Structure formats: structure tokens, C-alpha cells
XYZ file of C-alpha atoms in Angstrom:
96
model
C -8.507 -11.250 -2.772
C -4.786 -10.632 -2.666
C -3.138 -7.830 -4.610
C 0.466 -6.789 -5.028
C 0.627 -3.009 -5.050
C 3.745 -1.092 -6.004
C 3.746 2.558 -4.967
C 6.325 5.150 -5.981
C 6.026 8.497 -4.197
C 6.867 11.637 -6.172
C 6.410 14.665 -3.953
C 6.726 18.019 -5.726
C 10.052 19.706 -4.897
C 8.297 22.949 -3.929
C 5.952 21.439 -1.316
C 6.601 23.046 2.104
C 8.473 20.852 4.599
C 5.714 21.244 7.212
C 3.088 20.030 4.731
C 5.284 17.064 3.779
C 5.766 16.109 7.430
C 2.010 16.323 8.076
C 1.132 14.166 5.059
C 3.746 11.550 6.016
C 2.457 11.396 9.600
C -1.144 10.898 8.402
C 0.045 8.268 5.904
C 1.821 6.314 8.654
C -1.220 6.339 10.951
C -3.546 5.211 8.147
C -1.171 2.504 6.875
C -0.654 1.079 10.347
C -4.403 0.964 10.976
C -4.966 -0.943 7.726
C -2.224 -3.360 8.792
C -3.898 -3.908 12.171
C -7.168 -4.649 10.335
C -5.368 -7.250 8.196
C -6.147 -5.430 4.954
C -2.556 -4.246 4.341
C -0.895 -7.579 4.950
C 2.719 -6.820 4.013
C 4.656 -3.596 3.504
C 8.235 -3.489 2.214
C 10.352 -0.474 1.325
C 12.209 -0.611 -1.984
C 15.841 0.078 -1.090
C 17.258 3.244 -2.574
C 13.949 4.820 -3.555
C 10.860 6.419 -2.075
C 8.735 3.399 -2.955
C 7.167 0.293 -1.491
C 5.840 -3.090 -2.488
C 2.794 -4.181 -0.538
C 0.326 -7.029 -0.330
C -3.309 -6.131 0.307
C -6.008 -8.611 1.330
C -9.375 -7.107 0.421
C -12.838 -8.218 -0.658
C -12.651 -6.907 -4.218
C -11.210 -4.332 -6.624
C -13.531 -1.627 -5.356
C -12.347 -2.011 -1.753
C -8.728 -1.841 -2.873
C -9.457 1.323 -4.858
C -11.138 2.911 -1.840
C -8.222 2.067 0.468
C -5.514 3.207 -1.917
C -7.252 6.404 -2.974
C -7.684 7.307 0.707
C -3.913 7.295 1.294
C -2.766 10.830 2.135
C 0.143 10.436 -0.318
C -2.140 9.097 -3.096
C -2.075 12.328 -5.154
C 1.718 12.036 -5.317
C 2.000 8.327 -6.189
C 2.513 6.239 -9.271
C 0.774 2.937 -8.495
C 0.776 -0.455 -10.164
C -1.634 -3.180 -9.048
C -1.351 -6.885 -9.783
C -4.002 -9.421 -8.674
C -2.529 -12.538 -7.078
C -3.729 -16.114 -6.856
C -2.374 -19.253 -5.261
C 0.341 -21.106 -7.102
C -0.316 -24.836 -7.576
C 3.227 -25.677 -6.388
C 2.898 -23.738 -3.114
C 3.535 -25.857 -0.021
C 1.299 -23.641 2.109
C -2.316 -24.587 2.699
C -3.420 -20.980 2.948
C -2.218 -17.488 2.143
C -0.826 -16.741 5.627
């Protein structure tokens, strides 16, 4: 199942810089591993904000919840999820 996930990061202003750097490093490692596995299919930064728009390819809602809630930045995110399905006018034969 494909999902569009919009994530806006809102770190508290009083979080220590060292803690922020550590969380961001862990987030990058985890996100890149999910991309290598094919579960986090696309990742785009939203220009001018600390946010991204992503496409996840997972088995079901529960798997998506597990992946997203395991993100190190999850406690500091506002997240919107939209399930996707193929459009009948698409010229592609698959979702690649």
C-alpha cells in the first residue's frame, strides 16, 4: 500500500544543540535504511520549512504506524497521512 506522508518538525527551542544533533543523526540513519529496504520510496524536503513530503510503500496501516512512530523525531512532528491508489488515467503499468 502506498501512502503520502507529510511531516512537519517542531523541535522545542530549549532543546540542547547536542541532543538535536544526535536525534537528527539517528533520524538520517533510520530514514536511509527504510529507503534501502524500499519502504520509504520517496523523500522530498518542503522548501523554506523544516518539513518533508514522503511516499511510503508498506503492507498496511499498522506497518506504517510502526515505521513512523519509530522515527527519532516522531515526538516533535505534526504528521498527515493520505492513502494512495492508482489513477485510471496513469500511463504507468505499475507504481515504480
